[in-house]
Amino acid sequence: MLEIKVKTFQELTTTELYNLLQLRSEVFVVEQDCVYQDIDGKDQKALHVIGYKNNKIVSYTRLFKPGDYFNLSSIGRVVVDKNERQYKYGYNIMEASIKAIEEHYNTTEIKISAQCYLKRFYNNLNFFEIGEEYLEDGIPHIGMLYKK
């Protein structure tokens, strides 16, 4: 069972920050072989949605209010530990993230920049493609909007 917590940057413990940055690095830099600046100065503005299993961070997203990243609220850095993906925790963390945006930012309008191979996953969560595909950090992405 996944336990999900929503925290501001200031509420994160140093251990939580270290562990979530480690998970992001394991997946985005090492697994996806993508050299990019993950620590981008935006974590301080974000809400952090953290999925714990047996007190270990296994899934994560960061959220932005409208205007902080896109004109609309947004969800980014969606990540699930490679050894935990079989349990579909991506859906749990995304559903918690959508709910957190509704509760904290009082909106249901959400824009994401999705890796193209995950379009179907996001479609299942009511996100739909907008615009053309583009490269972000060498990986094909597409803009998507959430429709409640």
PDB file of N, CA, C and O in Angstrom, residues 30-60:
ATOM      1  N   VAL A  30      20.164   8.276 -15.042  1.00  0.00           N
ATOM      2  CA  VAL A  30      20.830   6.993 -15.269  1.00  0.00           C
ATOM      3  C   VAL A  30      19.996   6.084 -16.175  1.00  0.00           C
ATOM      4  O   VAL A  30      20.446   5.680 -17.245  1.00  0.00           O
ATOM      5  N   GLU A  31      18.759   5.757 -15.758  1.00  0.00           N
ATOM      6  CA  GLU A  31      17.936   4.811 -16.527  1.00  0.00           C
ATOM      7  C   GLU A  31      17.625   5.337 -17.926  1.00  0.00           C
ATOM      8  O   GLU A  31      17.702   4.600 -18.906  1.00  0.00           O
ATOM      9  N   GLN A  32      17.250   6.622 -18.015  1.00  0.00           N
ATOM     10  CA  GLN A  32      16.880   7.181 -19.320  1.00  0.00           C
ATOM     11  C   GLN A  32      18.076   7.767 -20.060  1.00  0.00           C
ATOM     12  O   GLN A  32      17.926   8.299 -21.151  1.00  0.00           O
ATOM     13  N   ASP A  33      19.251   7.670 -19.470  1.00  0.00           N
ATOM     14  CA  ASP A  33      20.495   8.130 -20.097  1.00  0.00           C
ATOM     15  C   ASP A  33      20.356   9.559 -20.624  1.00  0.00           C
ATOM     16  O   ASP A  33      20.641   9.843 -21.785  1.00  0.00           O
ATOM     17  N   CYS A  34      19.878  10.446 -19.757  1.00  0.00           N
ATOM     18  CA  CYS A  34      19.619  11.825 -20.153  1.00  0.00           C
ATOM     19  C   CYS A  34      20.426  12.769 -19.261  1.00  0.00           C
ATOM     20  O   CYS A  34      20.186  12.842 -18.052  1.00  0.00           O
ATOM     21  N   VAL A  35      21.368  13.438 -19.872  1.00  0.00           N
ATOM     22  CA  VAL A  35      22.164  14.404 -19.123  1.00  0.00           C
ATOM     23  C   VAL A  35      21.429  15.733 -19.158  1.00  0.00           C
ATOM     24  O   VAL A  35      21.252  16.333 -20.216  1.00  0.00           O
ATOM     25  N   TYR A  36      20.940  16.169 -17.990  1.00  0.00           N
ATOM     26  CA  TYR A  36      20.232  17.444 -17.897  1.00  0.00           C
ATOM     27  C   TYR A  36      20.334  17.953 -16.472  1.00  0.00           C
ATOM     28  O   TYR A  36      20.724  17.210 -15.558  1.00  0.00           O
ATOM     29  N   GLN A  37      19.996  19.203 -16.269  1.00  0.00           N
ATOM     30  CA  GLN A  37      20.087  19.830 -14.956  1.00  0.00           C
ATOM     31  C   GLN A  37      18.798  19.588 -14.179  1.00  0.00           C
ATOM     32  O   GLN A  37      17.844  20.342 -14.286  1.00  0.00           O
ATOM     33  N   ASP A  38      18.762  18.516 -13.396  1.00  0.00           N
ATOM     34  CA  ASP A  38      17.570  18.191 -12.613  1.00  0.00           C
ATOM     35  C   ASP A  38      17.363  19.205 -11.491  1.00  0.00           C
ATOM     36  O   ASP A  38      16.257  19.630 -11.229  1.00  0.00           O
ATOM     37  N   ILE A  39      18.420  19.575 -10.811  1.00  0.00           N
ATOM     38  CA  ILE A  39      18.315  20.554  -9.733  1.00  0.00           C
ATOM     39  C   ILE A  39      18.324  21.925 -10.392  1.00  0.00           C
ATOM     40  O   ILE A  39      19.367  22.500 -10.679  1.00  0.00           O
ATOM     41  N   ASP A  40      17.103  22.417 -10.665  1.00  0.00           N
ATOM     42  CA  ASP A  40      16.913  23.573 -11.546  1.00  0.00           C
ATOM     43  C   ASP A  40      16.443  24.844 -10.848  1.00  0.00           C
ATOM     44  O   ASP A  40      16.050  25.800 -11.491  1.00  0.00           O
ATOM     45  N   GLY A  41      16.451  24.853  -9.526  1.00  0.00           N
ATOM     46  CA  GLY A  41      16.022  26.035  -8.795  1.00  0.00           C
ATOM     47  C   GLY A  41      14.515  26.193  -8.690  1.00  0.00           C
ATOM     48  O   GLY A  41      14.034  27.203  -8.179  1.00  0.00           O
ATOM     49  N   LYS A  42      13.753  25.199  -9.156  1.00  0.00           N
ATOM     50  CA  LYS A  42      12.289  25.294  -9.129  1.00  0.00           C
ATOM     51  C   LYS A  42      11.664  24.493  -7.986  1.00  0.00           C
ATOM     52  O   LYS A  42      10.494  24.674  -7.682  1.00  0.00           O
ATOM     53  N   ASP A  43      12.433  23.619  -7.361  1.00  0.00           N
ATOM     54  CA  ASP A  43      11.887  22.808  -6.281  1.00  0.00           C
ATOM     55  C   ASP A  43      11.381  23.666  -5.119  1.00  0.00           C
ATOM     56  O   ASP A  43      10.430  23.293  -4.442  1.00  0.00           O
ATOM     57  N   GLN A  44      12.009  24.811  -4.907  1.00  0.00           N
ATOM     58  CA  GLN A  44      11.618  25.666  -3.795  1.00  0.00           C
ATOM     59  C   GLN A  44      10.205  26.217  -3.952  1.00  0.00           C
ATOM     60  O   GLN A  44       9.536  26.500  -2.962  1.00  0.00           O
ATOM     61  N   LYS A  45       9.732  26.384  -5.188  1.00  0.00           N
ATOM     62  CA  LYS A  45       8.383  26.900  -5.452  1.00  0.00           C
ATOM     63  C   LYS A  45       7.334  25.790  -5.490  1.00  0.00           C
ATOM     64  O   LYS A  45       6.144  26.061  -5.430  1.00  0.00           O
ATOM     65  N   ALA A  46       7.766  24.558  -5.630  1.00  0.00           N
ATOM     66  CA  ALA A  46       6.859  23.432  -5.896  1.00  0.00           C
ATOM     67  C   ALA A  46       6.261  22.849  -4.631  1.00  0.00           C
ATOM     68  O   ALA A  46       6.813  22.968  -3.535  1.00  0.00           O
ATOM     69  N   LEU A  47       5.115  22.188  -4.823  1.00  0.00           N
ATOM     70  CA  LEU A  47       4.598  21.250  -3.836  1.00  0.00           C
ATOM     71  C   LEU A  47       5.135  19.884  -4.241  1.00  0.00           C
ATOM     72  O   LEU A  47       5.172  19.554  -5.430  1.00  0.00           O
ATOM     73  N   HIS A  48       5.531  19.099  -3.264  1.00  0.00           N
ATOM     74  CA  HIS A  48       6.136  17.804  -3.536  1.00  0.00           C
ATOM     75  C   HIS A  48       5.183  16.705  -3.075  1.00  0.00           C
ATOM     76  O   HIS A  48       4.781  16.678  -1.916  1.00  0.00           O
ATOM     77  N   VAL A  49       4.814  15.827  -4.013  1.00  0.00           N
ATOM     78  CA  VAL A  49       3.909  14.726  -3.720  1.00  0.00           C
ATOM     79  C   VAL A  49       4.771  13.467  -3.697  1.00  0.00           C
ATOM     80  O   VAL A  49       5.377  13.103  -4.703  1.00  0.00           O
ATOM     81  N   ILE A  50       4.810  12.845  -2.524  1.00  0.00           N
ATOM     82  CA  ILE A  50       5.757  11.756  -2.300  1.00  0.00           C
ATOM     83  C   ILE A  50       5.004  10.490  -1.935  1.00  0.00           C
ATOM     84  O   ILE A  50       4.162  10.494  -1.030  1.00  0.00           O
ATOM     85  N   GLY A  51       5.289   9.412  -2.655  1.00  0.00           N
ATOM     86  CA  GLY A  51       4.696   8.109  -2.375  1.00  0.00           C
ATOM     87  C   GLY A  51       5.682   7.224  -1.643  1.00  0.00           C
ATOM     88  O   GLY A  51       6.787   6.985  -2.123  1.00  0.00           O
ATOM     89  N   TYR A  52       5.281   6.775  -0.462  1.00  0.00           N
ATOM     90  CA  TYR A  52       6.122   5.922   0.377  1.00  0.00           C
ATOM     91  C   TYR A  52       5.565   4.504   0.413  1.00  0.00           C
ATOM     92  O   TYR A  52       4.362   4.310   0.497  1.00  0.00           O
ATOM     93  N   LYS A  53       6.483   3.550   0.378  1.00  0.00           N
ATOM     94  CA  LYS A  53       6.129   2.146   0.600  1.00  0.00           C
ATOM     95  C   LYS A  53       7.144   1.614   1.607  1.00  0.00           C
ATOM     96  O   LYS A  53       8.357   1.676   1.343  1.00  0.00           O
ATOM     97  N   ASN A  54       6.668   1.153   2.751  1.00  0.00           N
ATOM     98  CA  ASN A  54       7.556   0.692   3.818  1.00  0.00           C
ATOM     99  C   ASN A  54       8.609   1.748   4.162  1.00  0.00           C
ATOM    100  O   ASN A  54       9.795   1.452   4.281  1.00  0.00           O
ATOM    101  N   ASN A  55       8.158   2.998   4.264  1.00  0.00           N
ATOM    102  CA  ASN A  55       9.005   4.142   4.631  1.00  0.00           C
ATOM    103  C   ASN A  55      10.083   4.481   3.602  1.00  0.00           C
ATOM    104  O   ASN A  55      11.015   5.222   3.899  1.00  0.00           O
ATOM    105  N   LYS A  56       9.964   3.960   2.391  1.00  0.00           N
ATOM    106  CA  LYS A  56      10.916   4.267   1.318  1.00  0.00           C
ATOM    107  C   LYS A  56      10.175   5.037   0.232  1.00  0.00           C
ATOM    108  O   LYS A  56       9.050   4.680  -0.139  1.00  0.00           O
ATOM    109  N   ILE A  57      10.796   6.092  -0.303  1.00  0.00           N
ATOM    110  CA  ILE A  57      10.179   6.843  -1.397  1.00  0.00           C
ATOM    111  C   ILE A  57      10.250   6.000  -2.666  1.00  0.00           C
ATOM    112  O   ILE A  57      11.337   5.632  -3.117  1.00  0.00           O
ATOM    113  N   VAL A  58       9.063   5.692  -3.222  1.00  0.00           N
ATOM    114  CA  VAL A  58       9.007   4.877  -4.439  1.00  0.00           C
ATOM    115  C   VAL A  58       8.330   5.608  -5.596  1.00  0.00           C
ATOM    116  O   VAL A  58       8.384   5.141  -6.730  1.00  0.00           O
ATOM    117  N   SER A  59       7.683   6.746  -5.299  1.00  0.00           N
ATOM    118  CA  SER A  59       7.081   7.538  -6.374  1.00  0.00           C
ATOM    119  C   SER A  59       7.053   8.995  -5.941  1.00  0.00           C
ATOM    120  O   SER A  59       7.110   9.308  -4.744  1.00  0.00           O
ATOM    121  N   TYR A  60       6.950   9.877  -6.959  1.00  0.00           N
ATOM    122  CA  TYR A  60       7.102  11.297  -6.657  1.00  0.00           C
ATOM    123  C   TYR A  60       6.597  12.133  -7.830  1.00  0.00           C
ATOM    124  O   TYR A  60       6.700  11.717  -8.987  1.00  0.00           O
TER     125      TYR A  60
END
